Amino acid sequence: MFRTALRNVLAHKGRLLMTMLAVMLGTAFVAGTLVFTDTMGQALRTQNSKSYADVAVTVSDSEAVGRGYDHGGRATTGPTLTEDTRRKLAALPGAADVRGVVSGFAGIADKKGALIGNGFSTTGTNYVPGADGTDPRYPLVAGRGPKDATEIALDTRTAEKGGFKVGDTVRVAVNGPVMQLRLTGTLHTNDPRVMAGGSLAAFDTATAQQLYLSPGRFAELDVKGAPGADDTALLAAVRQAAPKGDGIEARTGRELADEQDRMIARGTRFLSTFLMGFAAIALFVGVFIIANTFSMLVAQRTRELALLRAVGATRRQITRSVKAEAALVGLTASVAGLLAGIGIAVGLKALLNGPMDANLPDGPLVIAPTTVLAAIAVGVLVTLVAAWLPARRASRIAPVAAMSSSEQPATQKSLRLRNTVGLLFSVAGAGALAAGASGKEVKLVGLGSGALLIGVFVLTPLLSRPLIALFAPLLRAVYGTPGKLAGENAVRNPRRTAATASALTIGVTLITSLTVVGASVNKAVDDSTSSDLKADYTVAMRNFSDLSPEVAPQIAKAHGVSAMSTERSVPVAVGRGPGAGSDENEFLTAVDAATIDQLATVRIREGSADALKQGKLLVSSGRSEQARYKVGDVLAVTYPDGTKGSLTVGGVLEADTALAPVLAPEAVVGPHAQPGSGLNKVLVKGTNGATEQLRQALRDATGGNPLIAVKGEKDIKAESRQAVTNILNMMYGLLGMSVVIAVLGVVNTMAMSVFERRREIGMLRAIGLDRLGIRRMVRLESLLIALFGGLVGVGLGILVAWAGVRTLADDLKGITTVVPPLQIACFLLAAAVIGLLAALWPAHRAAKLDILGAIKTQ
């Protein structure tokens, strides 16, 4: 029977080609994901080990970039790492040298004033020259390192992007006014933040301390061990000598490297899992194609299989024969998919390092044995699972069928059983979906969506007749006989039509649901921005860090500003009095009580609209329910500067808005914030509205800082839409593989359908249907199947998206389900085009059949 299986695979290799391609593409997705993530993870770990190669022990001050400090990191309380500490550690036995590190954000403007880099990885640090005047951590490529506050060095990629050369003036900013500094040198760095699209600005140590901390302070001290020194003993000595207090921590370089390795492993594992989800979708789509192909092959070989039964083959042998064919197909396609996946990984890395400028670290291609085994095992297993039902059907062919060449139709009993199972899944899924949407339970929505999809897939044979019948009259009216024949052929075998359409349905369902959710989120953000924001412009840092307090008075003096308010986050500890339990942390957003109503819509549900002007708090309805704040509650608070006081809840907002959960008057809580603490943003109202003159005046007032963004209502909406669009485009790209496999399924079904209907096509030609009519008949049949899959997918996608949108109601005010008609129409049009394109080759084959040869087919 194995020889029979091998002979059948070789005999039907043309008809199995599309199935092999489907398995190959799905397996290539799996292999490519594993090879790429393994290669990237290995390269990042190698780079990470180099970063800590000369660090035996590190002492860090976590408070320098945490609570208790402003954006610049200036300390107000607690022990710090100073130059004295550095000298003390350098004198320890086993210590060869100690490097003081200072770091923060630093925006570099190109010659047109635009920010270089992505804003989140615009890194600033200190250059620490050794005895030879160079810093081994940042090797010089050209020039020299900076020596005073008027000089700067840049990494080579940033200098190249900005068109800078040594001696040029560079515009640099942190969170305040722009500095004009002379470029003294270009550096090489393997800092992952820079290599991921950021930039590196190196200052002399004193300047970096002034910008990010305070004179003489360091955020980190890296101890280099002397030759032969024991890191563990050195760590103990460092801990003894370093200052004691919250935020001061000492660890070995090995510990830090291991921690980074674990973070890299988590990151690559997350990426791998994310991509594997889409690979699973592609393989799931492939299951329909494989099952459909083997079902058709079994049907076409009914007489052959019956003859095998007649000459003594048992049902088990027939089943094993079909499974062996599937295993051979799966093995061949999986090996090809593995090779294709390796090519995909190489191409993806080249793409990211080339046009996308991701600058991933170099490293050898990693093809782990587990990757090879996983790729082949997945391909073979998926093929065997998909061929299981066709193999069972083959074993049930009776020997008497050898006297007939016709296909055995599915029994009514089996169809009734299938419809019953599908109905049960559909009802259970719809119920779970509705319950999850009502209770805003994401997991329940997910389970309901899965059950509903399975139920609809099982019911597709039942659904195919009424849905395809919708288009049949139109086809008959427009195309005559070919249109009538296409409609009848599309519903002749409901199982086959359902399996072919279901592969396309999966992709359309996911794409539609993503599109509807994206449109709903965009509409909610647009409405919230329009209704809640009265300010003409907001001024904030591009990387969401804090603005310098110096910016506010500069903006207030700008020409054309009629009203403004700062927003500052002030963390406090809140107590409810005796017996209320431990204090809770709360973040108050301090605003200007006198002007905030001119800059934002403040709708009061309960309490006084003048609460802020009375020195009281305004709480959003969501926060009020969550923390059980009521109008009149008196909260005992401890401010960041250590002072204690009390604040009264003066009002509850009508609904959650774009404003912060808890608003407080700047005049009341601002004086208790850390000295010089930064601002979240500044809201600005113009005398003449949102004009370009006002925008430019605000840019000029902030010194043209490339890290500071001046955004109007349109900018905020566009930024939100762009973020959603980027996510959707990425999802569409990843779902593209499943759509390609679905297209192969339509091609495969139509090609095999033409093969088994050769005699019928010959008869149609003999009684007068010309070649154009044959081509049109096949194309229209494919069009109907594709439109059927598209319609079911669109309907399911909208339903799933509706439930998903309902779960977002607590996070996005006023969100409703928005179905973009133009995009939905485009999806249906795309399904139609897919159907027509998929039928080109099968239609050409059908039209080229020899009439007499086709009629003689047995």
XYZ file of N, CA and C in Angstrom, residues 291-458:
504
model
N -7.645 19.469 2.944
C -8.810 18.596 3.088
C -9.628 18.585 1.801
N -9.783 19.751 1.193
C -10.563 19.839 -0.047
C -9.889 19.053 -1.169
N -8.559 19.202 -1.258
C -7.815 18.510 -2.315
C -7.944 17.000 -2.183
N -7.712 16.481 -0.995
C -7.768 15.023 -0.813
C -9.198 14.506 -0.952
N -10.183 15.313 -0.559
C -11.572 14.898 -0.762
C -11.874 14.752 -2.248
N -11.396 15.716 -3.044
C -11.622 15.654 -4.487
C -10.850 14.494 -5.119
N -9.628 14.279 -4.652
C -8.841 13.158 -5.185
C -9.500 11.826 -4.882
N -10.008 11.704 -3.652
C -10.691 10.465 -3.276
C -11.937 10.273 -4.139
N -12.684 11.361 -4.353
C -13.899 11.270 -5.167
C -13.565 10.891 -6.607
N -12.476 11.466 -7.140
C -12.090 11.175 -8.520
C -11.532 9.757 -8.673
N -11.072 9.181 -7.562
C -10.482 7.835 -7.626
C -11.410 6.794 -7.019
N -12.706 7.103 -7.014
C -13.676 6.177 -6.409
C -13.557 4.776 -7.007
N -13.501 4.701 -8.328
C -13.451 3.395 -8.984
C -12.152 2.664 -8.650
N -11.052 3.396 -8.653
C -9.740 2.799 -8.342
C -9.725 2.235 -6.924
N -10.224 3.033 -5.963
C -10.230 2.581 -4.572
C -11.181 1.398 -4.379
N -12.304 1.423 -5.104
C -13.241 0.305 -5.004
C -12.619 -0.978 -5.556
N -11.831 -0.866 -6.633
C -11.145 -2.030 -7.186
C -10.150 -2.599 -6.177
N -9.446 -1.710 -5.457
C -8.522 -2.184 -4.417
C -9.279 -2.958 -3.346
N -10.440 -2.434 -2.964
C -11.252 -3.167 -1.985
C -11.693 -4.508 -2.558
N -12.031 -4.517 -3.851
C -12.528 -5.758 -4.468
C -11.460 -6.836 -4.549
N -10.189 -6.422 -4.679
C -9.116 -7.419 -4.791
C -8.505 -7.749 -3.434
N -9.124 -7.261 -2.336
C -8.688 -7.709 -1.018
C -8.149 -6.676 -0.066
N -8.026 -5.413 -0.471
C -7.517 -4.385 0.437
C -8.557 -4.110 1.530
N -8.084 -4.022 2.760
C -8.992 -3.739 3.875
C -9.215 -2.231 4.003
N -10.232 -1.879 4.799
C -10.497 -0.451 5.028
C -9.296 0.226 5.682
N -8.659 -0.465 6.623
C -7.496 0.127 7.297
C -6.375 0.391 6.305
N -6.176 -0.544 5.351
C -5.118 -0.348 4.363
C -5.421 0.847 3.457
N -6.687 1.019 3.088
C -7.066 2.171 2.263
C -6.803 3.471 3.028
N -7.205 3.463 4.300
C -6.986 4.661 5.125
C -5.499 4.983 5.222
N -4.709 3.928 5.487
C -3.258 4.150 5.611
C -2.656 4.623 4.294
N -3.182 4.150 3.188
C -2.667 4.563 1.889
C -2.859 6.059 1.683
N -4.071 6.559 1.988
C -4.338 7.989 1.818
C -3.502 8.806 2.802
N -3.370 8.292 4.030
C -2.542 9.002 5.014
C -1.078 9.024 4.586
N -0.616 7.929 3.986
C 0.773 7.897 3.505
C 0.986 8.927 2.400
N -0.022 9.067 1.512
C 0.062 10.107 0.484
C 0.175 11.487 1.137
N -0.665 11.705 2.155
C -0.636 12.993 2.844
C 0.708 13.222 3.515
N 1.274 12.178 4.126
C 2.568 12.325 4.794
C 3.667 12.662 3.800
N 3.637 12.014 2.634
C 4.642 12.309 1.606
C 4.514 13.749 1.110
N 3.266 14.184 0.896
C 3.031 15.570 0.477
C 3.512 16.533 1.549
N 3.151 16.238 2.806
C 3.541 17.117 3.905
C 5.037 17.172 4.092
N 5.721 16.022 3.987
C 7.165 15.989 4.166
C 7.870 16.777 3.069
N 7.465 16.562 1.823
C 8.088 17.273 0.702
C 7.880 18.786 0.833
N 6.628 19.171 1.121
C 6.318 20.599 1.233
C 7.013 21.219 2.448
N 7.152 20.470 3.536
C 7.777 21.009 4.753
C 9.266 21.267 4.543
N 9.940 20.354 3.857
C 11.365 20.567 3.565
C 11.533 21.814 2.696
N 10.681 21.944 1.674
C 10.735 23.150 0.835
C 10.399 24.381 1.653
N 9.425 24.263 2.565
C 9.051 25.393 3.416
C 10.169 25.796 4.363
N 10.908 24.802 4.877
C 12.045 25.099 5.744
C 13.091 25.923 4.996
N 13.420 25.496 3.778
C 14.399 26.237 2.978
C 13.885 27.641 2.649
N 12.587 27.735 2.317
C 12.005 29.049 2.030
C 12.005 29.930 3.278
N 11.750 29.321 4.433
C 11.747 30.082 5.685
C 13.105 30.654 6.011
N 14.157 29.884 5.743
C 15.519 30.398 5.952
C 15.751 31.606 5.038
N 15.281 31.499 3.794
C 15.398 32.629 2.875
C 14.609 33.828 3.349
N 13.421 33.594 3.913
C 12.606 34.695 4.444
C 13.330 35.397 5.588
N 13.948 34.622 6.485
C 14.672 35.210 7.614
C 15.824 36.082 7.136
N 16.574 35.579 6.144
C 17.686 36.363 5.587
C 17.159 37.637 4.931
N 16.066 37.500 4.157
C 15.496 38.660 3.481
C 14.926 39.667 4.454
N 14.289 39.189 5.526
C 13.708 40.098 6.509
C 14.782 40.909 7.221
N 15.882 40.250 7.559
C 16.973 40.976 8.207
C 17.570 42.015 7.259
N 17.727 41.640 5.987
C 18.249 42.595 5.004
C 17.297 43.765 4.824
N 15.982 43.497 4.856
C 14.990 44.558 4.706
C 15.035 45.518 5.886
N 15.119 44.962 7.088
C 15.142 45.810 8.282
C 16.418 46.642 8.353
N 17.536 46.053 7.951
C 18.800 46.794 7.983
C 18.975 47.712 6.779
N 18.190 47.469 5.725
C 18.315 48.279 4.509
C 17.311 49.396 4.470
N 16.219 49.224 3.716
C 15.236 50.297 3.555
C 14.620 50.796 4.863
N 14.427 49.886 5.838
C 13.781 50.287 7.086
C 14.772 50.831 8.115
N 16.064 50.712 7.829
C 17.109 51.332 8.646
C 17.015 50.948 10.125
N 16.694 49.677 10.410
C 16.608 49.229 11.801
C 17.981 48.991 12.412
N 18.996 48.763 11.567
C 20.375 48.599 12.029
C 20.502 47.506 13.084
N 19.991 46.332 12.770
C 20.122 45.196 13.684
C 21.586 44.765 13.752
N 22.027 44.262 14.905
C 23.426 43.841 15.021
C 23.746 42.681 14.090
N 24.989 42.649 13.650
C 25.425 41.562 12.774
C 25.601 40.277 13.579
N 25.444 39.187 12.896
C 25.637 37.898 13.543
C 25.341 36.782 12.566
N 25.831 35.580 12.846
C 25.597 34.447 11.938
C 24.134 34.011 11.961
N 23.703 33.399 10.883
C 22.345 32.861 10.798
C 22.238 31.661 11.744
N 21.234 31.656 12.587
C 21.052 30.582 13.565
C 19.924 29.665 13.105
N 20.281 28.430 12.745
C 19.284 27.421 12.354
C 19.380 26.290 13.368
N 18.571 26.389 14.399
C 18.629 25.403 15.479
C 17.997 24.086 15.052
N 18.478 22.951 15.594
C 17.857 21.657 15.275
C 16.363 21.640 15.596
N 15.987 22.338 16.679
C 14.561 22.381 17.035
C 13.742 23.087 15.964
N 14.349 24.072 15.294
C 13.647 24.772 14.218
C 13.377 23.827 13.058
N 14.390 23.047 12.686
C 14.236 22.089 11.593
C 13.149 21.066 11.935
N 13.227 20.511 13.142
C 12.250 19.501 13.556
C 10.848 20.096 13.646
N 10.746 21.304 14.208
C 9.435 21.931 14.372
C 8.791 22.218 13.023
N 9.567 22.758 12.085
C 9.017 23.103 10.774
C 8.496 21.858 10.062
N 9.321 20.808 10.046
C 8.915 19.577 9.351
C 7.750 18.907 10.072
N 7.822 18.866 11.398
C 6.754 18.220 12.166
C 5.426 18.949 11.986
N 5.457 20.275 12.006
C 4.221 21.052 11.846
C 3.612 20.803 10.470
N 4.452 20.849 9.427
C 3.933 20.641 8.073
C 3.317 19.273 7.892
N 4.014 18.244 8.360
C 3.505 16.876 8.202
C 2.247 16.673 9.039
N 2.270 17.179 10.272
C 1.121 16.988 11.165
C -0.122 17.683 10.623
N 0.033 18.909 10.154
C -1.110 19.648 9.606
C -1.679 18.918 8.395
N -0.813 18.413 7.545
C -1.283 17.694 6.360
C -2.025 16.421 6.749
N -1.492 15.673 7.715
C -2.146 14.439 8.154
C -3.501 14.724 8.795
N -3.568 15.769 9.621
C -4.842 16.116 10.261
C -5.883 16.499 9.213
N -5.455 17.305 8.228
C -6.386 17.738 7.189
C -6.856 16.581 6.326
N -6.007 15.550 6.139
C -6.357 14.415 5.273
C -7.083 13.313 6.022
N -7.319 13.489 7.321
C -7.911 12.412 8.129
C -9.333 12.073 7.654
N -10.187 13.099 7.514
C -11.561 12.831 7.081
C -11.629 12.261 5.660
N -10.887 12.838 4.689
C -10.889 12.206 3.365
C -10.423 10.757 3.391
N -9.450 10.448 4.260
C -8.967 9.065 4.362
C -10.065 8.151 4.891
N -10.844 8.625 5.858
C -11.956 7.821 6.389
C -13.025 7.604 5.315
N -13.298 8.659 4.544
C -14.293 8.511 3.477
C -13.812 7.494 2.442
N -12.517 7.527 2.140
C -11.967 6.576 1.164
C -12.150 5.142 1.637
N -11.983 4.918 2.933
C -12.092 3.549 3.458
C -13.524 3.021 3.413
N -14.505 3.936 3.265
C -15.913 3.518 3.268
C -16.455 3.253 1.866
N -15.613 3.430 0.861
C -16.052 3.151 -0.511
C -16.264 1.638 -0.658
N -17.435 1.269 -1.115
C -17.778 -0.160 -1.238
C -17.161 -0.744 -2.501
N -16.788 -2.030 -2.480
C -16.217 -2.669 -3.678
C -17.116 -2.578 -4.893
N -18.459 -2.548 -4.669
C -19.383 -2.506 -5.792
C -19.264 -1.207 -6.580
N -18.662 -0.168 -5.964
C -18.488 1.115 -6.655
C -17.516 0.989 -7.814
N -16.822 -0.131 -7.906
C -15.889 -0.331 -9.019
C -16.620 -0.395 -10.349
N -17.921 -0.685 -10.300
C -18.680 -0.766 -11.539
C -19.183 0.589 -12.009
N -18.925 1.635 -11.212
C -19.363 2.983 -11.577
C -18.202 3.948 -11.454
N -18.152 4.938 -12.333
C -17.082 5.933 -12.274
C -17.544 7.218 -11.643
N -18.772 7.224 -11.168
C -19.307 8.472 -10.611
C -18.890 8.653 -9.167
N -18.913 9.895 -8.763
C -18.557 10.244 -7.384
C -19.703 9.905 -6.461
N -19.392 9.380 -5.285
C -20.425 9.064 -4.318
C -20.817 10.325 -3.557
N -22.093 10.722 -3.615
C -22.498 11.945 -2.920
C -22.529 11.739 -1.416
N -22.431 12.826 -0.720
C -22.536 12.765 0.736
C -23.955 12.376 1.118
N -24.080 11.556 2.128
C -25.398 11.126 2.565
C -26.109 12.260 3.277
N -27.457 12.228 3.235
C -28.229 13.250 3.936
C -28.008 13.166 5.442
N -27.747 11.929 5.920
C -27.513 11.767 7.353
C -26.280 12.544 7.782
N -25.180 12.437 6.993
C -23.948 13.122 7.363
C -24.120 14.631 7.303
N -24.891 15.115 6.299
C -25.125 16.552 6.208
C -25.971 17.043 7.370
N -26.973 16.252 7.761
C -27.799 16.647 8.909
C -26.971 16.698 10.177
N -26.091 15.719 10.365
C -25.230 15.709 11.534
C -24.315 16.930 11.522
N -23.756 17.234 10.342
C -22.870 18.396 10.232
C -23.620 19.686 10.552
N -24.810 19.835 10.010
C -25.586 21.052 10.253
C -25.964 21.191 11.721
N -26.274 20.068 12.363
C -26.630 20.107 13.785
C -25.446 20.560 14.629
N -24.271 19.978 14.355
C -23.057 20.380 15.089
C -22.747 21.854 14.850
N -22.849 22.285 13.593
C -22.574 23.678 13.275
C -23.534 24.623 13.962
N -24.805 24.239 14.022
C -25.803 25.086 14.676
C -25.521 25.209 16.168
N -25.145 24.099 16.802
C -24.832 24.136 18.237
C -23.642 25.049 18.511
N -22.572 24.922 17.717
C -21.408 25.783 17.896
C -21.780 27.249 17.664
N -22.562 27.520 16.639
C -22.929 28.894 16.302
C -23.745 29.537 17.416
N -24.732 28.802 17.932
C -25.567 29.347 19.011
C -24.744 29.591 20.264
N -23.884 28.611 20.620
C -23.038 28.782 21.812
C -22.077 29.949 21.627
N -21.477 30.059 20.436
C -20.554 31.153 20.174
C -21.229 32.498 20.201
N -22.407 32.603 19.579
C -23.136 33.876 19.578
C -23.532 34.274 20.996
N -23.954 33.284 21.801
C -24.315 33.587 23.184
C -23.131 34.085 23.990
N -21.981 33.412 23.846
C -20.774 33.841 24.558
C -20.321 35.223 24.085
N -20.448 35.465 22.785
C -20.057 36.754 22.221
C -20.919 37.879 22.797
N -22.232 37.635 22.859
C -23.134 38.645 23.402
C -22.877 38.875 24.886
N -22.654 37.780 25.624
C -22.391 37.913 27.063
C -21.086 38.649 27.312
N -20.058 38.329 26.520
C -18.782 39.010 26.680
C -18.865 40.477 26.339
N -19.626 40.804 25.279
C -19.788 42.217 24.899
C -20.556 42.970 25.970
N -21.580 42.341 26.538
C -22.382 42.995 27.571
C -21.588 43.211 28.853
N -20.792 42.200 29.228
C -20.009 42.301 30.456
C -18.615 42.851 30.254
N -18.286 43.207 29.006
C -16.964 43.752 28.666
C -15.852 42.790 29.088
N -16.083 41.501 28.830
C -15.112 40.451 29.147
C -14.386 40.043 27.862
N -13.126 40.425 27.753
C -12.365 40.176 26.528
C -12.201 38.679 26.282
N -11.894 37.909 27.325
C -11.683 36.472 27.157
C -12.954 35.786 26.660
N -14.089 36.192 27.208
C -15.354 35.586 26.794
C -15.671 35.943 25.346
N -15.347 37.168 24.953
C -15.528 37.572 23.554
C -14.641 36.728 22.646
N -13.402 36.488 23.077
C -12.493 35.666 22.287
C -12.994 34.247 22.121
N -13.461 33.650 23.224
C -13.990 32.283 23.152
C -15.238 32.226 22.285
N -16.107 33.215 22.461
C -17.324 33.249 21.658
C -17.029 33.414 20.182
N -16.052 34.256 19.859
C -15.685 34.463 18.455
C -15.168 33.171 17.843
N -14.316 32.454 18.575
C -13.777 31.189 18.070
C -14.858 30.160 17.841
N -15.777 30.029 18.811
C -16.856 29.048 18.665
C -17.786 29.419 17.510
N -18.071 30.715 17.364
C -18.948 31.157 16.278
C -18.310 30.906 14.911
N -17.012 31.188 14.812
C -16.318 30.942 13.546
C -16.360 29.465 13.180
N -16.098 28.602 14.150
C -16.138 27.160 13.888
C -17.540 26.751 13.449
N -18.559 27.262 14.163
C -19.927 26.928 13.820
C -20.303 27.350 12.413
N -19.898 28.565 12.032
C -20.219 29.055 10.683
C -19.474 28.251 9.628
N -18.212 27.895 9.918
C -17.462 27.072 8.961
C -18.151 25.729 8.732
N -18.647 25.137 9.816
C -19.335 23.852 9.679
C -20.642 24.019 8.903
